[in-house]
PDB file of C-alpha atoms in Angstrom:
ATOM      1  CA  MET A   1      94.355  81.936 113.677  1.00 49.00           C
ATOM      2  CA  THR A   2      95.086  82.537 110.063  1.00 57.00           C
ATOM      3  CA  PRO A   3      97.277  80.582 108.281  1.00 57.00           C
ATOM      4  CA  LEU A   4      99.501  83.713 107.981  1.00 57.00           C
ATOM      5  CA  PHE A   5     100.231  83.613 111.681  1.00 58.00           C
ATOM      6  CA  GLY A   6     100.215  80.034 112.051  1.00 62.00           C
ATOM      7  CA  PHE A   7     103.952  79.548 111.823  1.00 61.00           C
ATOM      8  CA  PHE A   8     104.415  81.900 114.719  1.00 69.00           C
ATOM      9  CA  ASN A   9     102.389  79.814 116.998  1.00 78.00           C
ATOM     10  CA  LEU A  10     104.799  77.037 118.122  1.00 80.00           C
ATOM     11  CA  GLY A  11     104.972  74.981 120.795  1.00 86.00           C
ATOM     12  CA  THR A  12     107.762  73.585 123.136  1.00 89.00           C
ATOM     13  CA  GLN A  13     108.601  70.652 120.888  1.00 92.00           C
ATOM     14  CA  GLU A  14     108.923  72.805 117.829  1.00 89.00           C
ATOM     15  CA  ILE A  15     110.986  75.202 119.614  1.00 88.00           C
ATOM     16  CA  LEU A  16     113.485  72.417 121.043  1.00 91.00           C
ATOM     17  CA  ILE A  17     113.770  71.134 117.823  1.00 93.00           C
ATOM     18  CA  LEU A  18     114.676  74.233 115.702  1.00 88.00           C
ATOM     19  CA  LEU A  19     117.144  74.957 118.888  1.00 86.00           C
ATOM     20  CA  VAL A  20     118.780  71.460 117.884  1.00 90.00           C
ATOM     21  CA  ILE A  21     118.958  72.306 114.220  1.00 89.00           C
ATOM     22  CA  GLY A  22     120.654  75.508 115.226  1.00 83.00           C
ATOM     23  CA  VAL A  23     123.208  73.943 116.994  1.00 85.00           C
ATOM     24  CA  LEU A  24     124.012  71.389 114.343  1.00 87.00           C
ATOM     25  CA  LEU A  25     124.222  74.079 111.544  1.00 85.00           C
ATOM     26  CA  PHE A  26     126.198  76.630 113.194  1.00 79.00           C
ATOM     27  CA  GLY A  27     128.016  74.593 116.047  1.00 82.00           C
ATOM     28  CA  ARG A  28     131.144  76.322 117.031  1.00 82.00           C
ATOM     29  CA  ARG A  29     130.159  79.605 115.239  1.00 83.00           C
ATOM     30  CA  LEU A  30     127.346  80.159 117.373  1.00 81.00           C
ATOM     31  CA  PRO A  31     128.900  82.428 119.658  1.00 83.00           C
ATOM     32  CA  GLU A  32     129.929  84.336 116.717  1.00 86.00           C
ATOM     33  CA  VAL A  33     126.670  84.424 114.927  1.00 82.00           C
ATOM     34  CA  GLY A  34     125.310  85.706 118.525  1.00 85.00           C
ATOM     35  CA  ARG A  35     128.043  88.564 118.286  1.00 90.00           C
ATOM     36  CA  TYR A  36     127.210  89.563 115.002  1.00 91.00           C
ATOM     37  CA  LEU A  37     123.478  89.735 115.403  1.00 90.00           C
ATOM     38  CA  GLY A  38     124.189  91.836 118.395  1.00 93.00           C
ATOM     39  CA  LYS A  39     126.490  94.329 116.929  1.00 94.00           C
ATOM     40  CA  GLY A  40     123.953  94.529 113.995  1.00 94.00           C
ATOM     41  CA  ILE A  41     120.745  95.340 116.380  1.00 94.00           C
ATOM     42  CA  VAL A  42     122.789  98.059 118.083  1.00 94.00           C
ATOM     43  CA  GLU A  43     123.758  99.562 115.026  1.00 94.00           C
ATOM     44  CA  PHE A  44     120.306  99.755 113.689  1.00 94.00           C
ATOM     45  CA  LYS A  45     119.306 101.142 116.900  1.00 93.00           C
ATOM     46  CA  LYS A  46     122.177 103.953 116.720  1.00 92.00           C
ATOM     47  CA  GLY A  47     120.834 104.663 113.338  1.00 91.00           C
ATOM     48  CA  MET A  48     117.200 104.896 114.258  1.00 91.00           C
ATOM     49  CA  LYS A  49     118.399 107.221 117.064  1.00 91.00           C
ATOM     50  CA  GLY A  50     120.079 109.430 114.597  1.00 89.00           C
ATOM     51  CA  LEU A  51     117.293 109.796 112.297  1.00 87.00           C
ATOM     52  CA  GLU A  52     115.029 110.639 115.143  1.00 87.00           C
ATOM     53  CA  ASP A  53     117.631 113.397 116.259  1.00 86.00           C
ATOM     54  CA  ASP A  54     117.728 114.759 112.525  1.00 85.00           C
ATOM     55  CA  LEU A  55     113.931 114.791 112.434  1.00 84.00           C
ATOM     56  CA  GLU A  56     113.765 116.623 115.887  1.00 85.00           C
ATOM     57  CA  SER A  57     116.568 119.251 115.250  1.00 83.00           C
ATOM     58  CA  ASN A  58     114.672 119.814 111.769  1.00 79.00           C
ATOM     59  CA  ASN A  59     111.357 120.618 113.111  1.00 77.00           C
ATOM     60  CA  ASN A  60     112.928 123.086 116.206  1.00 73.00           C
ATOM     61  CA  ASN A  61     114.594 124.676 113.373  1.00 68.00           C
ATOM     62  CA  THR A  62     111.684 125.590 111.280  1.00 63.00           C
ATOM     63  CA  MET A  63     109.548 126.303 114.378  1.00 56.00           C
ATOM     64  CA  VAL A  64     112.424 129.090 115.193  1.00 49.00           C
ATOM     65  CA  ARG A  65     112.110 130.261 112.056  1.00 52.00           C
ATOM     66  CA  GLN A  66     108.114 130.621 111.581  1.00 51.00           C
ATOM     67  CA  GLU A  67     107.369 131.964 114.967  1.00 51.00           C
ATOM     68  CA  PRO A  68     109.104 135.569 114.248  1.00 52.00           C
ATOM     69  CA  SER A  69     107.692 136.056 110.969  1.00 56.00           C
ATOM     70  CA  ALA A  70     104.655 138.329 110.773  1.00 67.00           C
ATOM     71  CA  LEU A  71     101.371 137.497 108.702  1.00 77.00           C
ATOM     72  CA  GLU A  72     101.858 139.484 104.957  1.00 82.00           C
ATOM     73  CA  PRO A  73      98.589 140.804 103.983  1.00 83.00           C
ATOM     74  CA  PRO A  74      96.826 138.892 101.141  1.00 83.00           C
ATOM     75  CA  ARG A  75      97.773 140.880  97.738  1.00 84.00           C
ATOM     76  CA  PRO A  76      94.890 141.807  95.204  1.00 85.00           C
ATOM     77  CA  PRO A  77      94.629 139.863  92.122  1.00 82.00           C
ATOM     78  CA  GLN A  78      96.625 140.896  89.274  1.00 82.00           C
ATOM     79  CA  ARG A  79      95.810 140.900  85.708  1.00 80.00           C
ATOM     80  CA  VAL A  80      98.175 139.586  83.195  1.00 75.00           C
ATOM     81  CA  ALA A  81      98.013 140.895  79.781  1.00 76.00           C
ATOM     82  CA  THR A  82      97.750 138.371  76.677  1.00 69.00           C
ATOM     83  CA  THR A  83     100.962 138.481  74.414  1.00 75.00           C
ATOM     84  CA  ALA A  84      99.305 135.967  72.028  1.00 71.00           C
ATOM     85  CA  PRO A  85      98.005 137.676  68.702  1.00 70.00           C
ATOM     86  CA  LYS A  86      93.989 137.282  68.208  1.00 71.00           C
ATOM     87  CA  PHE A  87      93.650 135.442  64.701  1.00 70.00           C
ATOM     88  CA  GLU A  88      90.080 136.697  63.206  1.00 71.00           C
ATOM     89  CA  ASP A  89      88.840 135.724  59.572  1.00 69.00           C
ATOM     90  CA  SER A  90      88.179 138.445  57.387  1.00 72.00           C
ATOM     91  CA  PRO A  91      86.088 137.706  54.444  1.00 69.00           C
ATOM     92  CA  GLY A  92      89.040 138.764  51.964  1.00 71.00           C
ATOM     93  CA  ALA A  93      91.282 136.366  53.314  1.00 68.00           C
ATOM     94  CA  ILE A  94      89.104 133.132  52.632  1.00 70.00           C
ATOM     95  CA  THR A  95      90.375 131.596  49.552  1.00 74.00           C
ATOM     96  CA  THR A  96      88.595 128.576  48.033  1.00 77.00           C
ATOM     97  CA  PRO A  97      90.685 125.603  46.592  1.00 76.00           C
ATOM     98  CA  PRO A  98      90.716 125.237  42.613  1.00 80.00           C
ATOM     99  CA  LYS A  99      88.725 122.979  41.160  1.00 78.00           C
ATOM    100  CA  LEU A 100      90.317 120.051  38.902  1.00 70.00           C
TER     101      LEU A 100
END
């Protein structure tokens, strides 16, 4: 086993030691901790179910919208006229810098 998963390979003695430590730490609050943990898990599952329902309803709505639309024929390419001026050097426009 890789060292990463070595922690999850617990034997009977290790589990009993962890249970004893848990009882010593939490003591009387152990039922409360279990209750809060259970409520948290239930809320998490409800949230995940809500997200799945939203995704499914969105997928169904998009499928319904896409089915009736007919395919449009492709449009031919369009030419766009250039609006930028062309700059060309004319022989009379070239000046030389003055010599000092």
